[in-house]
Structures are given as structure tokens and as C-alpha cells.
mmCIF file of C-alpha atoms in Angstrom:
data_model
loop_
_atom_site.group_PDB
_atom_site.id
_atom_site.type_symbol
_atom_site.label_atom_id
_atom_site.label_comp_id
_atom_site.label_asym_id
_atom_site.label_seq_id
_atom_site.Cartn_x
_atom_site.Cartn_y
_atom_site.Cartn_z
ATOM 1 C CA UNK X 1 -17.698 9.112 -17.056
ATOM 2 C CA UNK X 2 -17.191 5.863 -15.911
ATOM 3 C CA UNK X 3 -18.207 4.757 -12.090
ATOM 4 C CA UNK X 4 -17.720 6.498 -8.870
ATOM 5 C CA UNK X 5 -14.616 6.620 -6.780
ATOM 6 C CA UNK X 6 -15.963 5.553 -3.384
ATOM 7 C CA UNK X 7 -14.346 4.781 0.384
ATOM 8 C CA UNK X 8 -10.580 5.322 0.103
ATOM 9 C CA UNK X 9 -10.552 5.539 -3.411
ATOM 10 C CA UNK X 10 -11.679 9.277 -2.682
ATOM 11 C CA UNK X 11 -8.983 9.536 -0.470
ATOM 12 C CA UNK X 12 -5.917 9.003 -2.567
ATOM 13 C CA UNK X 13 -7.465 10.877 -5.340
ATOM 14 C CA UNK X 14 -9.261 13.862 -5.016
ATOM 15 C CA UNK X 15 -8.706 17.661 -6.104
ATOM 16 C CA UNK X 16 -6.741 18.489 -2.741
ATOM 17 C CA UNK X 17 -4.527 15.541 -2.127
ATOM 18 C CA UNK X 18 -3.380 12.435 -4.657
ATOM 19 C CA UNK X 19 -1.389 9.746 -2.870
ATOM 20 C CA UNK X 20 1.016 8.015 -6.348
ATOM 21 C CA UNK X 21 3.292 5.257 -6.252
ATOM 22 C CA UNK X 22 6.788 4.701 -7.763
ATOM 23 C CA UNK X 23 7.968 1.420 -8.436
ATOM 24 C CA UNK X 24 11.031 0.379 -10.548
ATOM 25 C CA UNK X 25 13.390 -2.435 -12.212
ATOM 26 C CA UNK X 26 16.740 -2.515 -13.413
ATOM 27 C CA UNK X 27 17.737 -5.126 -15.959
ATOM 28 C CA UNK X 28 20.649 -7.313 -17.046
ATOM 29 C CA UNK X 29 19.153 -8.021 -20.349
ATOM 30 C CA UNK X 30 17.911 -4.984 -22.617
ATOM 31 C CA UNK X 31 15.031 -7.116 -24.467
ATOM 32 C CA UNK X 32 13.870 -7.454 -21.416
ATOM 33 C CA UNK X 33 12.597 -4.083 -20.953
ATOM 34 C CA UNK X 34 10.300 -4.064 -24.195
ATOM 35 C CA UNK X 35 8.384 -7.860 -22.244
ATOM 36 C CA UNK X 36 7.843 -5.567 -18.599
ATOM 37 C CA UNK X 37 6.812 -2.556 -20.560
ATOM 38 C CA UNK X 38 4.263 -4.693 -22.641
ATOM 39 C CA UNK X 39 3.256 -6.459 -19.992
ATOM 40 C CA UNK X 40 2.690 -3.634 -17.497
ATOM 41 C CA UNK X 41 0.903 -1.663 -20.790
ATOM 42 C CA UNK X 42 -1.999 -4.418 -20.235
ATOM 43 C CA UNK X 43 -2.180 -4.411 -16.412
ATOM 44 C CA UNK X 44 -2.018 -0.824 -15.567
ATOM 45 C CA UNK X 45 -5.390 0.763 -15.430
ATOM 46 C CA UNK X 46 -4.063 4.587 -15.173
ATOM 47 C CA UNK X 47 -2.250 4.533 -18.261
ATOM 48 C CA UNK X 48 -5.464 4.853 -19.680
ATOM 49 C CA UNK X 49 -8.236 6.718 -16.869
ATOM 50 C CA UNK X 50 -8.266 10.181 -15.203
ATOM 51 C CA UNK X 51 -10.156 11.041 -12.368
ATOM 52 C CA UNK X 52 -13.647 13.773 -13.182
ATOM 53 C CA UNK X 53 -15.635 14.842 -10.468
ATOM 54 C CA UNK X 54 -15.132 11.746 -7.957
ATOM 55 C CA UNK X 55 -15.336 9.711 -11.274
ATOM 56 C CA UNK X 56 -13.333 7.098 -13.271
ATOM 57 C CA UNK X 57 -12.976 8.507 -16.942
ATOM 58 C CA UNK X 58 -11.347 7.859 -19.784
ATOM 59 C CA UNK X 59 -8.168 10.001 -20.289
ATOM 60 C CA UNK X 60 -7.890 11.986 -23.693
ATOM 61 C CA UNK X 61 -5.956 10.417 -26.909
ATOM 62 C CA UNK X 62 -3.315 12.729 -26.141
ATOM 63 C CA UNK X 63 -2.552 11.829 -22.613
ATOM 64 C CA UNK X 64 -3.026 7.948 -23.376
ATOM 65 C CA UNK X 65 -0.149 8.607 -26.286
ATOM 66 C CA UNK X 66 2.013 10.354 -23.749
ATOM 67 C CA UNK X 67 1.741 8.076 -21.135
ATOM 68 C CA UNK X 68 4.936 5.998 -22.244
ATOM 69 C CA UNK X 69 7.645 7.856 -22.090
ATOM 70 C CA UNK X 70 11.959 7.658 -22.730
ATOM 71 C CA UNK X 71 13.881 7.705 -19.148
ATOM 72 C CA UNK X 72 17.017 9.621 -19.445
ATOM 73 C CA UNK X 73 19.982 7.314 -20.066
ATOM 74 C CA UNK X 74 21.994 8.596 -17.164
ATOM 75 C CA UNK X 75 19.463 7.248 -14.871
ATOM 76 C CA UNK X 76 21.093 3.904 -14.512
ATOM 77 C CA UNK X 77 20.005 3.613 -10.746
ATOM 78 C CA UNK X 78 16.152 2.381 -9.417
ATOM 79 C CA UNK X 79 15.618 4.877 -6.947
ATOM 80 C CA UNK X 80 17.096 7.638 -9.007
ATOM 81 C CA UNK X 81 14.311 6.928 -11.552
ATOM 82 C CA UNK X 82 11.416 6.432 -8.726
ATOM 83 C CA UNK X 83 12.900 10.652 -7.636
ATOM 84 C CA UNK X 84 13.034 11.385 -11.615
ATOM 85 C CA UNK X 85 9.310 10.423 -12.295
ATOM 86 C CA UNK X 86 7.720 11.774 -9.201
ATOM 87 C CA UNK X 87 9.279 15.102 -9.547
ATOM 88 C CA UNK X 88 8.677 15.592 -13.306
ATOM 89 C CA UNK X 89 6.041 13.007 -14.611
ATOM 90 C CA UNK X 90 3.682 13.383 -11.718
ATOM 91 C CA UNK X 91 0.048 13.902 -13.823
ATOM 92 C CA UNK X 92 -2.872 15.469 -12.451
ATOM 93 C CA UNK X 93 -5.439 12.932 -11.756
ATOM 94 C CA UNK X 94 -7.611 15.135 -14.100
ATOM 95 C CA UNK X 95 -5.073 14.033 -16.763
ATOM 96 C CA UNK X 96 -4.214 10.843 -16.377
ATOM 97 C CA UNK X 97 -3.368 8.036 -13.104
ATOM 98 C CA UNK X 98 -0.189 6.272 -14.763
ATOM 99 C CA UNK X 99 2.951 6.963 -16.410
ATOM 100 C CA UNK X 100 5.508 4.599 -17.344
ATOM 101 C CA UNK X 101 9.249 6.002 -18.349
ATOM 102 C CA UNK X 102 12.158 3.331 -19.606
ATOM 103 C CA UNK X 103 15.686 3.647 -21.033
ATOM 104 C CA UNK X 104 18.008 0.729 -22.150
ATOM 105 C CA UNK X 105 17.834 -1.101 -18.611
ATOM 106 C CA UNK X 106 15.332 0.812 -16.090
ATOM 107 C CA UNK X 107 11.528 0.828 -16.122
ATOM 108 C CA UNK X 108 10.025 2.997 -13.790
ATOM 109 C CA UNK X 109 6.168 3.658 -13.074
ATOM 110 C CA UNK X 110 4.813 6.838 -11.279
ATOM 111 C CA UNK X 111 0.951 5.707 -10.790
ATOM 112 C CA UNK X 112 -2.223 6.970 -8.325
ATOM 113 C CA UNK X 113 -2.962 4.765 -5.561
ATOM 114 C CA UNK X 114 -5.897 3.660 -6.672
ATOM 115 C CA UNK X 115 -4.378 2.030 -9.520
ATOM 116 C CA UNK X 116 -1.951 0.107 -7.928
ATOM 117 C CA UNK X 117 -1.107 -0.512 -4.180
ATOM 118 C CA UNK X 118 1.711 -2.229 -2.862
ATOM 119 C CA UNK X 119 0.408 -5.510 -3.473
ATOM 120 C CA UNK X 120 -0.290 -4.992 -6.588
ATOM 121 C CA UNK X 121 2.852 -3.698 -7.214
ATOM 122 C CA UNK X 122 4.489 -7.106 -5.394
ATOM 123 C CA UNK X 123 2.025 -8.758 -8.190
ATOM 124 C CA UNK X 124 3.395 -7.406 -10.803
ATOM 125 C CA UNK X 125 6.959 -7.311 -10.445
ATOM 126 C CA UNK X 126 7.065 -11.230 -9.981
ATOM 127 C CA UNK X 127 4.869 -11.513 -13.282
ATOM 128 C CA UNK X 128 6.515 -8.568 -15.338
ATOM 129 C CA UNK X 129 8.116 -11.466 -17.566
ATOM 130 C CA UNK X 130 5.765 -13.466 -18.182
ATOM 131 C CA UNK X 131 5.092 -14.675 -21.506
ATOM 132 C CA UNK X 132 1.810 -12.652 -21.153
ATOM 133 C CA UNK X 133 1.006 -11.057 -17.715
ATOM 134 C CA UNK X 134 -2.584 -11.739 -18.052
ATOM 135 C CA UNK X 135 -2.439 -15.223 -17.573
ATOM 136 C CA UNK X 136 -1.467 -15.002 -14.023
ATOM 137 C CA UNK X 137 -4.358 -14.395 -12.560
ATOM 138 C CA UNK X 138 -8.060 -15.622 -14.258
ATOM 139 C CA UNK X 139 -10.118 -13.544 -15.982
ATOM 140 C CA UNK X 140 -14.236 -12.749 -15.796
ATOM 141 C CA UNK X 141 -15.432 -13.612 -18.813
ATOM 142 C CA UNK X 142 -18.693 -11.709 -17.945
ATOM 143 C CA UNK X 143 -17.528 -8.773 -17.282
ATOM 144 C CA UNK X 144 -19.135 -5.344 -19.566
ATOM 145 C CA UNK X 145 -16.951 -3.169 -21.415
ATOM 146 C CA UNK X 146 -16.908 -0.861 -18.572
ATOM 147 C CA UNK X 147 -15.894 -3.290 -16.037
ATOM 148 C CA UNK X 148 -13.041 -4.549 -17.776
ATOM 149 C CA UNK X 149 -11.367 -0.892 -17.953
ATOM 150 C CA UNK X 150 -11.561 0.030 -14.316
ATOM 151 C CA UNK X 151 -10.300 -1.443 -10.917
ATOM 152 C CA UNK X 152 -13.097 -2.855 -9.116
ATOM 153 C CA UNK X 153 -13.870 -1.704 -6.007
ATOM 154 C CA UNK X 154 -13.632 -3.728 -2.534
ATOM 155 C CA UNK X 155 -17.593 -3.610 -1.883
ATOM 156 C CA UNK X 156 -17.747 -5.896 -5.154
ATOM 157 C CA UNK X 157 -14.663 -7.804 -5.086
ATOM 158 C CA UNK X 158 -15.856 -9.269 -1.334
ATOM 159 C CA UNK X 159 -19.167 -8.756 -0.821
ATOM 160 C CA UNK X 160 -19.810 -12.154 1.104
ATOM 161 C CA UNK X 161 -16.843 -11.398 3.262
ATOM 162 C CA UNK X 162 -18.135 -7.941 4.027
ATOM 163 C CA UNK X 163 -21.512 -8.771 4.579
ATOM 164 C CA UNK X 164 -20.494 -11.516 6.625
ATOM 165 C CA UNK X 165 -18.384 -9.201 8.728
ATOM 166 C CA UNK X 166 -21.342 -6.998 9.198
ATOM 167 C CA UNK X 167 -23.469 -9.666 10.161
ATOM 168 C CA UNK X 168 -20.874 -11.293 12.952
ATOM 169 C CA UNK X 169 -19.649 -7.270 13.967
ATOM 170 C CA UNK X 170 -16.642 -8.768 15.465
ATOM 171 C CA UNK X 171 -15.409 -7.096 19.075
ATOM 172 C CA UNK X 172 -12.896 -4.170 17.359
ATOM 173 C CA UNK X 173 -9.752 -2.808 19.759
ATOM 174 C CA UNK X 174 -10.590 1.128 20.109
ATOM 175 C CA UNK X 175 -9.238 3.857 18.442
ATOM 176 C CA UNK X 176 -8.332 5.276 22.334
ATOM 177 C CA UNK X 177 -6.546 3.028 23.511
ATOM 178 C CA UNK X 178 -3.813 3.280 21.068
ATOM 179 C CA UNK X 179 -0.426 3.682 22.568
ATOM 180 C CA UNK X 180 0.377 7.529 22.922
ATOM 181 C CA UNK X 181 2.466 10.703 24.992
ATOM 182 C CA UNK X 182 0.816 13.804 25.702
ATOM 183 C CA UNK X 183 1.445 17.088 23.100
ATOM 184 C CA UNK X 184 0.789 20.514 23.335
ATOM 185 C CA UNK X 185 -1.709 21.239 19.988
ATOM 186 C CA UNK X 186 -0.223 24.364 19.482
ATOM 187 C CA UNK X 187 3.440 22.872 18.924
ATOM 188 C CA UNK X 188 4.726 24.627 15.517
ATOM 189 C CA UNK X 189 6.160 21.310 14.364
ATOM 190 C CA UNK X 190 2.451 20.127 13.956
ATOM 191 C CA UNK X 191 0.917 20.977 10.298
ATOM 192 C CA UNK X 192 -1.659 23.638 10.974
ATOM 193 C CA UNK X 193 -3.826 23.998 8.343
ATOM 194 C CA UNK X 194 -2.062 23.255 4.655
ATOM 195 C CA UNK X 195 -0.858 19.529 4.129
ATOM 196 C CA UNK X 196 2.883 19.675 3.450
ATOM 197 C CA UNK X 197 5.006 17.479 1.782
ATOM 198 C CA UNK X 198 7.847 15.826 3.266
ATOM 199 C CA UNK X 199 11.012 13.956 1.868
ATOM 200 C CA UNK X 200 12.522 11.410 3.891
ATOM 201 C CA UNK X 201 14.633 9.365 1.861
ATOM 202 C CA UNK X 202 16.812 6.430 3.606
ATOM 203 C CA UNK X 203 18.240 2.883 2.773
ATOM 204 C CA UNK X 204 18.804 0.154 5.769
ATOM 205 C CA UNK X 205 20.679 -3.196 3.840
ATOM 206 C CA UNK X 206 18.237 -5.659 5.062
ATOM 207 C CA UNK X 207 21.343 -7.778 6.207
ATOM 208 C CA UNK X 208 22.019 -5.503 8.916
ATOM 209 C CA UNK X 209 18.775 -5.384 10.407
ATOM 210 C CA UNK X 210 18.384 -6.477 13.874
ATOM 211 C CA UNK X 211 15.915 -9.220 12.575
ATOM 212 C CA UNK X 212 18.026 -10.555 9.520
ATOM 213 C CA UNK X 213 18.225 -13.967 10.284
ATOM 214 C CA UNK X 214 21.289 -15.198 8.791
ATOM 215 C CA UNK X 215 20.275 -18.860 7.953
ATOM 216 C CA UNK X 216 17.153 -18.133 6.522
ATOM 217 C CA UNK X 217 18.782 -15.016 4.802
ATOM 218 C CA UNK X 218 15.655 -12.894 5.023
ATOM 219 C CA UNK X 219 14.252 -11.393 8.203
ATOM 220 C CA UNK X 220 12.482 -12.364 10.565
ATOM 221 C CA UNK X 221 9.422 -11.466 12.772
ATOM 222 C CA UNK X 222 10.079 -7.874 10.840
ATOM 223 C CA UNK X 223 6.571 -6.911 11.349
ATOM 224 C CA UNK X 224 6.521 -7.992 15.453
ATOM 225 C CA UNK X 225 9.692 -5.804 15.888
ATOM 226 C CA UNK X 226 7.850 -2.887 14.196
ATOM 227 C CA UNK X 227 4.878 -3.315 16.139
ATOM 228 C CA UNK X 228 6.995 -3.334 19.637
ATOM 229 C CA UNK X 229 9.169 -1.002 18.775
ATOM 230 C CA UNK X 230 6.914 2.229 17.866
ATOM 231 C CA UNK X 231 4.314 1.672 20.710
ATOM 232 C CA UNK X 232 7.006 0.589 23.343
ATOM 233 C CA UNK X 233 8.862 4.209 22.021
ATOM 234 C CA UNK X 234 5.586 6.028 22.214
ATOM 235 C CA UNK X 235 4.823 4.467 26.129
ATOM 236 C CA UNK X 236 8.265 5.227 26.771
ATOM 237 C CA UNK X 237 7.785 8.931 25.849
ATOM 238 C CA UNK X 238 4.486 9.083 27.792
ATOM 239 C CA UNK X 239 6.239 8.188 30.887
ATOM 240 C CA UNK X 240 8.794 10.582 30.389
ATOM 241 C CA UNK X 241 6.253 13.350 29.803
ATOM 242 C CA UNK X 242 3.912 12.738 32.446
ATOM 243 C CA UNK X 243 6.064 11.546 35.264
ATOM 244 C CA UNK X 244 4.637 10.935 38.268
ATOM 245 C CA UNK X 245 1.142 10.826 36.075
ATOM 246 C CA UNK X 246 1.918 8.543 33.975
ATOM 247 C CA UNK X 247 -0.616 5.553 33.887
ATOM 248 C CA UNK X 248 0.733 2.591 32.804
ATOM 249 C CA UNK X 249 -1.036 1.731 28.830
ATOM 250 C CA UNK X 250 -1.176 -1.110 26.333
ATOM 251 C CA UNK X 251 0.949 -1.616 23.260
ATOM 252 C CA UNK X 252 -1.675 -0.781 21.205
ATOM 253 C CA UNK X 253 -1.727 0.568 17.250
ATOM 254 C CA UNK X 254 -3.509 0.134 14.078
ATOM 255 C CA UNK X 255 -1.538 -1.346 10.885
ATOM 256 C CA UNK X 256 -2.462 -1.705 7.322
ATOM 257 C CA UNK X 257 -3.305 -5.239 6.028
ATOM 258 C CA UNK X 258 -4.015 -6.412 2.129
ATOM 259 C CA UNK X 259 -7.266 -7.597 1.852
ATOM 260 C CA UNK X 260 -6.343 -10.214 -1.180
ATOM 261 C CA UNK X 261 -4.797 -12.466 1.020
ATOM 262 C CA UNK X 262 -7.392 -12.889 3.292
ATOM 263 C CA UNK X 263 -10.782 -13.568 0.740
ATOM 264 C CA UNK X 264 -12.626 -16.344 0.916
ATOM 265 C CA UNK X 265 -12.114 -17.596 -2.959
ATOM 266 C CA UNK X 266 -8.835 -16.504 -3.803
ATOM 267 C CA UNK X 267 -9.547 -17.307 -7.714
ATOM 268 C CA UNK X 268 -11.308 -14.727 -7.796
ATOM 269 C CA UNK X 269 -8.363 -12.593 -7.058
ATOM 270 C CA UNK X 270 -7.070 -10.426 -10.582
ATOM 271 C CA UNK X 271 -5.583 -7.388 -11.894
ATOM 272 C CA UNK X 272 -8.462 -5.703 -11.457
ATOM 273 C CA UNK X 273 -7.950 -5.479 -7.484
ATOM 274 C CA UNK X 274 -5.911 -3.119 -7.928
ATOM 275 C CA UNK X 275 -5.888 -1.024 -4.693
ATOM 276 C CA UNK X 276 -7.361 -3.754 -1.619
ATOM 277 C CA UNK X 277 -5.930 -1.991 1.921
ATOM 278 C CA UNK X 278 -7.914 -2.281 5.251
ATOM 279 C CA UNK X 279 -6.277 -1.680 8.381
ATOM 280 C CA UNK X 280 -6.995 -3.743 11.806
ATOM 281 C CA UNK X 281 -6.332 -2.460 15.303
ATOM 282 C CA UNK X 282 -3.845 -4.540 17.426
ATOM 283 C CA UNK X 283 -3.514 -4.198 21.308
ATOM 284 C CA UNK X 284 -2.001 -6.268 23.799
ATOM 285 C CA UNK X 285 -0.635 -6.062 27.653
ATOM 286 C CA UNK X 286 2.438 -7.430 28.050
ATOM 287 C CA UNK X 287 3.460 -8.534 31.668
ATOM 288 C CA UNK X 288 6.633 -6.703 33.210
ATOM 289 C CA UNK X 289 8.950 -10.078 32.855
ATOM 290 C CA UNK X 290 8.319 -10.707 29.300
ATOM 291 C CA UNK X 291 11.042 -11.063 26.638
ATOM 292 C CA UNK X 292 10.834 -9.427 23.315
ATOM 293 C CA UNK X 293 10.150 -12.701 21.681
ATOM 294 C CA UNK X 294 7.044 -13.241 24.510
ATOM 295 C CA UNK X 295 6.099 -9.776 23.110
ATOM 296 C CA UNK X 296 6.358 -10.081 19.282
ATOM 297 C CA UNK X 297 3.855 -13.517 20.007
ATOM 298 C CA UNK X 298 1.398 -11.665 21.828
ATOM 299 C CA UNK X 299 1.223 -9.266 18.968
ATOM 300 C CA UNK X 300 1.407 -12.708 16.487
ATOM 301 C CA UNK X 301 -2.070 -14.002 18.287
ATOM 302 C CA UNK X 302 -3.790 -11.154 18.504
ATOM 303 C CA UNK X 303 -3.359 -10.374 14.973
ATOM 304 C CA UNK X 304 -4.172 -13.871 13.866
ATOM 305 C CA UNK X 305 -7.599 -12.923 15.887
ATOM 306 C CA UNK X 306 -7.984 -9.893 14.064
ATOM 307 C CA UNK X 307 -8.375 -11.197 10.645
ATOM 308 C CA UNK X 308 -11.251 -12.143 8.180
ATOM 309 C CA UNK X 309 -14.036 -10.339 9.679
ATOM 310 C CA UNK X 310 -12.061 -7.740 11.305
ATOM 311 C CA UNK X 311 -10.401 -7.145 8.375
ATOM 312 C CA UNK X 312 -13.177 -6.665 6.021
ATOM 313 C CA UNK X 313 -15.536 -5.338 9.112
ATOM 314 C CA UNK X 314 -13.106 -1.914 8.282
ATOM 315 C CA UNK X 315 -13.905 -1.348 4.949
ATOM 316 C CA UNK X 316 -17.509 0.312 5.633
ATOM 317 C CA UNK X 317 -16.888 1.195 8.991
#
């Protein structure tokens, strides 16, 4: 065995619940294919580990040879491929964490999230054809035989920052003051006992979102309209249920943030960070005459006060 899964590597892989990913890419050129299937071959920590007993470990001959596999030829669509490889080349993590499956013009990985998070995945799509994906990022020349096989984990990769973080314990929004209606605990909509799975499977053009701006041609403030939108919904349900009860509350919730982008040296940054999330609380108290615009920079600020120590304060606490 190799070392310990620890924090939320635990989390997304463990004997009662494994969290994967599906990415994909459809190409105009078939040699491109055999460069992003290459490349990805040498990034990809999964193709080669399993998970034993809360452990990294290297997955058997067998399962490393049947790792890369053909995608079916009709499969001509991305997210046909991402529903083809979750529903038939999903590996126990006692097997192995990665699978990639390609035809003529679609690649398509199915891989734990420990192995690769969404910003790893962002990585590695805008370096998939490279002349060698490994020069993207630098390498530790020091590393041991073990080290350079498995993702390392976020108490390593930014120890100063962490430590630092512990040292300053920076003032954290609470968990109870997130924005929220009242529900009755014995509602049968709410998962009892057994986690369930549940498909939801949708498509917005990003051109017709309310936040598309069309001179840029991307959106814009995406995140800020998020933010205002679920916790406004959520006080605007606790007013309905409570009525004359209701208490007035702050737009208040806790996002995910990827801890690359916010370490200290970011050279130190590689392939091997392979699954960096924290998350940081965000609260503010908008005043009754505000715009949505006033709103999406109150939730702008207090973000931009939220990160570096808050960020990594999360990661051990």
C-alpha cells in the first residue's frame, strides 16, 4: 500500500460512497485523439491506483491493461459518452480510480474525485495537445518513487499557507447563519437513511443566460447571480413559510473554491494536485433599496475577504 487517504480524500472514496468525474472531447482531426489519449495516459493518476483500506495502492496488471478502452463508434456526441462511461465503465475504487474510453473522434474519462477535480480537469483539457503534457507545469525533481505515483495531498502541497491560517484563525461566517426556510424532518422527499442517486441532466446555451454579456461574449458576474439567486429563493421561501414569524436573515451560504489559485508560490503548482477544493462561507446584509448589481458587489467584497487564510483555514477545520 501506498499512503493514506486523509480529509476529503476519504470522502469521495470510501467503501459506501465514491464521488467520479466524467469529462470529454470531441475532435475535428482523428490523430488528434492518439496526442490527448497519450497525454492524459501520463497525467492521470487512477489509471494506475485503487483504493485498499483508506489507502492509495497500486491497481493489478490486469486492471492497469484494461484501463484504456474502445468507445462505441455511434457515440459521436460528448455527453452521450460522459452517460456511456458512468453507467458501464464505472470501477470500484478497489479496482481501479480511472478509465479512459475513445473512438475515431471522442475521448471520454470516467475518474474518482480524488484523481481529478474540476480544476484539474480545466488543466488538462487546455494542455491535452501539447507536444508533451508534462511540460506544463514543473516537476520535483526530489520527489521518491512513491511520491511521484500518487496525488499529493493539500496538508503537503500548502503547508505554509495552512499553518499560517492556523496561526492568524481568521474571523469565519457561521455555519447558522446560512440562509434557510423551515422543514418538517419527517418530509418523505428527504433521504432517510440509504444515499440515493439522482439524475438530473439539463443544458442552458450559455448565450441565453441572463448574465451573457453580449460584447464580451462570455458571462458575466455568473457566480454573483448564483450566489443571490439561491439564498434570495431560500429567504423568500422562509417568509412564505413562517409568515407573520418570519425574521428577516442574511444572504448567507457556503461555496466551493480551488485552492491552486490562491497558494502562495504558484510554481509549485503540478499534476500532482490533483483534487485541491476548500469551501469558504459568504454572508452579507443587503439594505432594502439595493439593486442586484449593489448585491452581486457585496457578495464580490466579502468574498475577496474570505480568501487566503480563510480558504486554507477550512482544510483542517
Amino acid at each position: 500500500m501506498l499512503r493514506q487517504l486523509f480529509g476529503i480524500e476519504s470522502a469521495f472514496a470510501n467503501p459506501y460512497y465514491s464521488s467520479f468525474v466524467q469529462f470529454s472531447i470531441r475532435v475535428n482531426k482523428q490523430e488528434s485523439i492518439k496526442k490527448i489519449v497519450s497525454n492524459f495516459q501520463k497525467i492521470l493518476f487512477g489509471l494506475r491506483l485503487k483504493v485498499d483500506n483508506n489507502h492509495y495502492s497500486i491497481a493489478s496488471e490486469e486492471s492497469i491493461n484494461d484501463s484504456i478502452i474502445k468507445l462505441p463508434m455511434w457515440i459521436q456526441e460528448c455527453r452521450e459518452a460522459c452517460h456511456w462511461i458512468e453507467r458501464f465503465h464505472t470501477s470500484p475504487i478497489t479496482d481501479r480510480l480511472t478509465t479512459i474510453a475513445f473512438n475515431d473522434n471522442v475521448i471520454v474519462i470516467n475518474t474518482n474525485h480524488i484523481t481529478a477535480d474540476g480544476g484539474f480537469v480545466i488543466n488538462a483539457i487546455n494542455h491535452a495537445l501539447d507536444n508533451d503534457i508534462l511540460d506544463a507545469f514543473p516537476s520535483d525533481k526530489s520527489l521518491s518513487r512513491e511520491e511521484k505515483i500518487v496525488p499529493i495531498q493539500d496538508s503537503v502541497a500548502f503547508k505554509a499557507e495552512i499553518e499560517r491560517a492556523e496561526r492568524n484563525k481568521p474571523n469565519i461566517h457561521s455555519n447558522k447563519n446560512f440562509t434557510s426556510f423551515p422543514f418538517n424532518g419527517n418530509d418523505s422527499h428527504l433521504v432517510k437513511k440509504e444515499p440515493i442517486q439522482i439524475h438530473f441532466d439539463d443544458e442552458i446555451p450559455f448565450e441565453e443566460l441572463t448574465c451573457y454579456d453580449t460584447k464580451l461574449k462570455k458571462p458575466k458576474y455568473m457566480n454573483e447571480f448564483l450566489w443571490t439567486a439561491v439564498t434570495m429563493n431560500l429567504n423568500a421561501m422562509a417568509k412564505n413559510f413562517e409568515g407573520h414569524s418570519y425574521k428577516r436573515q442574511l444572504l448567507s451560504l457556503p461555496i466551493i473554491v480551488d485552492t491552486r489559485k490562491f497558494a502562495d508560490d504558484q510554481s509549485k503548482i503540478n499534476w500532482r494536485n490533483t483534487n485541491c477544493i476548500s469551501t469558504v462561507n459568504l454572508s452579507v446584509n443587503p439594505k432594502d433599496d439595493m439593486t442586484l448589481t449593489d448585491i452581486f458587489k457585496l457578495f464580490k467584497k466579502d468574498l475577496n475577504d474570505n480568501i487566503k487564510d480563510k480558504v486554507f483555514y477550512w482544510i483542517n477545520n
